[in-house]
Coordinates of C-alpha atoms in Angstrom, one line a residue:
M1 CA -24.5 15.7 -1.4
Q2 CA -23.1 12.2 -1.6
I3 CA -19.7 11.6 0.0
R4 CA -17.3 10.2 -2.7
T5 CA -15.5 7.7 -0.5
A6 CA -13.3 6.3 -3.3
R7 CA -12.2 9.8 -4.4
I8 CA -11.1 10.7 -0.9
G9 CA -9.3 7.3 -0.7
V10 CA -7.4 7.9 -3.9
L11 CA -6.4 11.4 -2.7
L12 CA -5.2 10.2 0.7
I13 CA -3.2 7.3 -0.8
V14 CA -1.4 9.6 -3.3
L15 CA -0.8 12.3 -0.7
G16 CA 0.6 9.8 1.8
A17 CA 2.9 8.3 -0.8
L18 CA 4.1 11.8 -1.9
V19 CA 4.8 12.8 1.7
V20 CA 7.1 9.7 2.2
L21 CA 8.6 10.1 -1.2
I22 CA 9.5 13.7 -0.8
L23 CA 10.9 13.0 2.6
D24 CA 13.1 10.2 1.2
L25 CA 14.3 12.3 -1.8
H26 CA 15.1 15.2 0.5
T27 CA 17.1 13.0 2.9
A28 CA 18.8 11.2 0.0
W29 CA 19.9 14.5 -1.6
Q30 CA 21.6 15.4 1.7
T31 CA 22.9 12.0 2.6
P32 CA 22.8 9.5 -0.3
S33 CA 24.0 6.6 2.0
H34 CA 20.7 6.9 3.9
L35 CA 19.1 4.9 1.1
R36 CA 20.9 1.8 2.3
R37 CA 18.8 2.0 5.5
T38 CA 15.2 0.9 5.8
I39 CA 12.4 3.4 5.3
S40 CA 11.2 2.9 8.9
E41 CA 14.4 4.4 10.1
Y42 CA 12.6 7.7 9.8
G43 CA 10.6 6.6 12.9
L44 CA 13.7 7.1 15.0
G45 CA 14.8 10.6 13.8
A46 CA 13.7 14.1 13.8
Q47 CA 11.5 13.5 10.7
Q48 CA 9.4 10.9 12.6
W49 CA 6.3 13.1 12.5
V50 CA 6.5 13.5 8.7
F51 CA 6.9 9.8 8.2
S52 CA 4.0 9.0 10.5
I53 CA 1.7 11.5 8.7
G54 CA 2.6 9.9 5.3
V55 CA 2.0 6.3 6.5
A56 CA -1.2 7.3 8.4
L57 CA -2.6 8.9 5.2
L58 CA -1.7 5.8 3.2
A59 CA -3.5 3.6 5.8
L60 CA -6.6 5.8 5.9
G61 CA -6.8 6.0 2.1
S62 CA -6.5 2.2 1.9
A63 CA -9.3 1.8 4.4
L64 CA -11.6 4.2 2.5
T65 CA -10.8 2.4 -0.7
L66 CA -11.9 -0.9 0.8
V67 CA -15.1 0.7 2.1
A68 CA -15.9 2.1 -1.3
A69 CA -15.1 -1.2 -3.0
L70 CA -17.5 -3.0 -0.7
R71 CA -20.2 -0.4 -1.5
Q72 CA -19.7 -0.9 -5.2
R73 CA -19.8 -4.6 -4.7
L74 CA -16.4 -5.1 -6.3
T75 CA -15.5 -7.4 -3.5
R76 CA -17.1 -9.1 -0.5
P77 CA -16.3 -8.5 3.2
T78 CA -15.1 -12.1 3.7
A79 CA -13.2 -12.3 0.4
T80 CA -9.4 -12.7 0.4
A81 CA -9.0 -9.3 -1.1
S82 CA -10.9 -7.6 1.7
I83 CA -9.1 -9.5 4.4
C84 CA -5.7 -8.7 3.0
L85 CA -6.5 -5.1 2.5
V86 CA -7.5 -5.0 6.2
L87 CA -4.2 -6.7 7.1
W88 CA -2.2 -4.1 5.0
T89 CA -4.0 -1.3 6.7
V90 CA -3.4 -2.7 10.2
G91 CA 0.2 -3.4 9.4
L92 CA 0.7 0.2 8.4
V93 CA -0.9 1.4 11.6
A94 CA 1.4 -0.9 13.6
V95 CA 4.5 0.5 11.8
V96 CA 3.4 4.1 12.8
A97 CA 2.2 3.3 16.3
V98 CA 5.2 1.2 17.3
P99 CA 8.5 2.7 16.0
K100 CA 11.3 0.6 14.7
Q101 CA 13.7 -0.6 17.4
D102 CA 16.9 1.4 17.8
W103 CA 19.4 -1.4 17.6
A104 CA 22.2 1.0 18.5
N105 CA 20.8 1.2 22.0
D106 CA 19.3 -2.2 22.5
A107 CA 20.8 -5.3 21.0
S108 CA 18.0 -7.7 22.0
L109 CA 14.6 -7.7 20.3
S110 CA 12.0 -5.9 22.4
V111 CA 8.2 -6.4 22.3
G112 CA 7.8 -3.1 20.5
G113 CA 10.5 -4.1 17.9
A114 CA 8.8 -7.4 17.3
I115 CA 5.4 -5.7 16.8
H116 CA 6.9 -3.2 14.3
R117 CA 8.7 -6.0 12.4
I118 CA 5.5 -8.2 12.3
G119 CA 3.4 -5.2 11.2
A120 CA 5.8 -4.3 8.4
A121 CA 6.0 -8.0 7.2
V122 CA 2.2 -8.4 7.3
A123 CA 1.8 -5.1 5.3
F124 CA 4.4 -6.0 2.7
A125 CA 3.0 -9.5 2.2
S126 CA -0.7 -8.6 2.2
I127 CA -1.1 -5.9 -0.4
P128 CA 0.1 -7.9 -3.4
I129 CA -2.2 -10.8 -2.4
A130 CA -5.0 -8.3 -1.9
V131 CA -4.7 -6.7 -5.3
I132 CA -4.3 -10.0 -7.1
A133 CA -7.3 -11.5 -5.4
F134 CA -9.3 -8.3 -6.1
S135 CA -8.4 -8.3 -9.8
R136 CA -8.7 -12.0 -10.9
P137 CA -12.5 -12.3 -10.8
W138 CA -12.8 -9.3 -13.1
I139 CA -10.3 -10.0 -15.9
R140 CA -13.0 -11.2 -18.3
D141 CA -15.7 -8.7 -17.2
A142 CA -17.3 -6.6 -20.0
V143 CA -16.8 -3.4 -18.1
W144 CA -13.8 -3.8 -15.9
A145 CA -11.6 -6.2 -17.8
L146 CA -9.0 -3.7 -18.9
R147 CA -8.6 -2.1 -15.4
A148 CA -8.5 -5.6 -13.8
R149 CA -5.7 -6.8 -16.1
I150 CA -3.6 -3.6 -15.6
T151 CA -4.1 -3.8 -11.9
L152 CA -3.3 -7.5 -11.9
A153 CA -0.1 -7.0 -13.9
L154 CA 1.0 -4.3 -11.4
S155 CA 0.3 -6.5 -8.5
L156 CA 2.3 -9.4 -10.0
L157 CA 5.2 -7.0 -10.5
S158 CA 5.0 -6.0 -6.8
L159 CA 5.0 -9.7 -5.9
V160 CA 8.2 -10.2 -7.9
T161 CA 9.9 -7.4 -5.9
L162 CA 9.4 -9.6 -2.8
L163 CA 11.7 -12.2 -4.2
P164 CA 15.0 -10.7 -3.0
I165 CA 13.7 -10.6 0.6
A166 CA 12.5 -14.2 0.3
Y167 CA 15.9 -15.1 -1.0
A168 CA 17.6 -13.3 1.9
L169 CA 15.4 -15.0 4.4
A170 CA 16.1 -18.4 2.9
F171 CA 19.9 -17.8 2.6
G172 CA 20.1 -16.3 6.1
A173 CA 18.3 -19.4 7.6
T174 CA 20.9 -21.8 6.0
G175 CA 24.0 -19.6 5.8
P176 CA 26.4 -17.9 8.2
R177 CA 25.2 -14.4 7.4
P178 CA 22.1 -12.8 8.9
W179 CA 19.3 -12.4 6.4
Y180 CA 19.3 -8.6 6.6
R181 CA 22.9 -8.5 5.4
V182 CA 22.4 -10.8 2.4
V183 CA 20.9 -7.9 0.4
T184 CA 21.0 -4.1 0.8
L185 CA 17.7 -4.0 2.6
G186 CA 17.1 -0.2 2.1
Y187 CA 17.3 -0.5 -1.7
V188 CA 15.2 -3.6 -1.9
E189 CA 12.5 -2.2 0.4
R190 CA 12.2 1.0 -1.6
V191 CA 11.7 -0.8 -4.9
L192 CA 9.1 -3.0 -3.1
V193 CA 7.2 -0.1 -1.6
V194 CA 7.1 1.8 -4.9
A195 CA 5.8 -1.3 -6.8
E196 CA 3.2 -2.0 -4.1
V197 CA 1.9 1.6 -3.8
I198 CA 1.6 1.8 -7.6
A199 CA -0.5 -1.3 -7.6
L200 CA -2.6 0.1 -4.7
I201 CA -3.1 3.4 -6.6
S202 CA -4.3 1.4 -9.7
L203 CA -6.8 -0.4 -7.5
A204 CA -8.0 2.8 -5.9
L205 CA -8.5 4.5 -9.3
W206 CA -10.5 1.4 -10.4
V207 CA -12.8 1.7 -7.3
R208 CA -13.0 5.5 -8.0
A209 CA -14.2 4.7 -11.6
A210 CA -16.8 2.3 -10.3
E211 CA -18.0 4.9 -7.8
R212 CA -18.3 7.5 -10.6
R213 CA -20.1 5.1 -12.8
R214 CA -22.6 4.3 -10.1
S215 CA -23.1 7.9 -9.2
A216 CA -23.8 8.8 -12.9
A217 CA -26.3 6.0 -13.2
V218 CA -28.1 7.2 -10.0
E219 CA -28.2 10.8 -11.3
S220 CA -29.5 9.7 -14.6
Q221 CA -32.3 7.8 -12.9
E222 CA -33.2 10.8 -10.7
I223 CA -33.3 13.1 -13.8
K224 CA -35.6 10.8 -15.6
A225 CA -37.8 10.4 -12.5
S226 CA -38.1 14.2 -12.1
Q227 CA -39.3 14.7 -15.7
P228 CA -43.0 15.0 -16.3
A229 CA -44.7 12.0 -17.8

């Protein structure tokens, strides 16, 4: 029996996203003000294990999606899409492996805090680029044009959601206020994560469709080969 890598990848991505979403909704229902804080704040509380499981599932599903995309020849190992998907996955692993710094107990940036911050920044910046780079070569393809255009549109939307953070960084670098106080980071981050995960799911479903198409073609050939001449 052939292992359907893309199907497992889709399931893990959706499951990981649901775990974090349910955790966030449950916390927001009890404490609405928590939405003003960044999602990675969960790494400092009692729900750390739930958050870690969700992000780890998301990372593993993304890695399997890339493997399946390479198998279906939808991208190349050295392509921008592949490299950025790897960076996204590594960034997610860094977010889980190195929790967010607890600024209440340590006012100076630690090595672990820097790794967490860099991992999150790399992940957030990489996935829109990965999906855009993945989609563009296929927008005029006879088979995958529709999926490519939908996925490209979703990735461009996720790129737009990065603009408030870019504005905050630029304003913070030139103004008196620190960048993380220019916008309500928790709200902006949640919109960004939702947009990016939706684009990622669209990509994973596309790879899953390619896997099913290839499997159906192989099975058809095997049936024809088994029939008597």
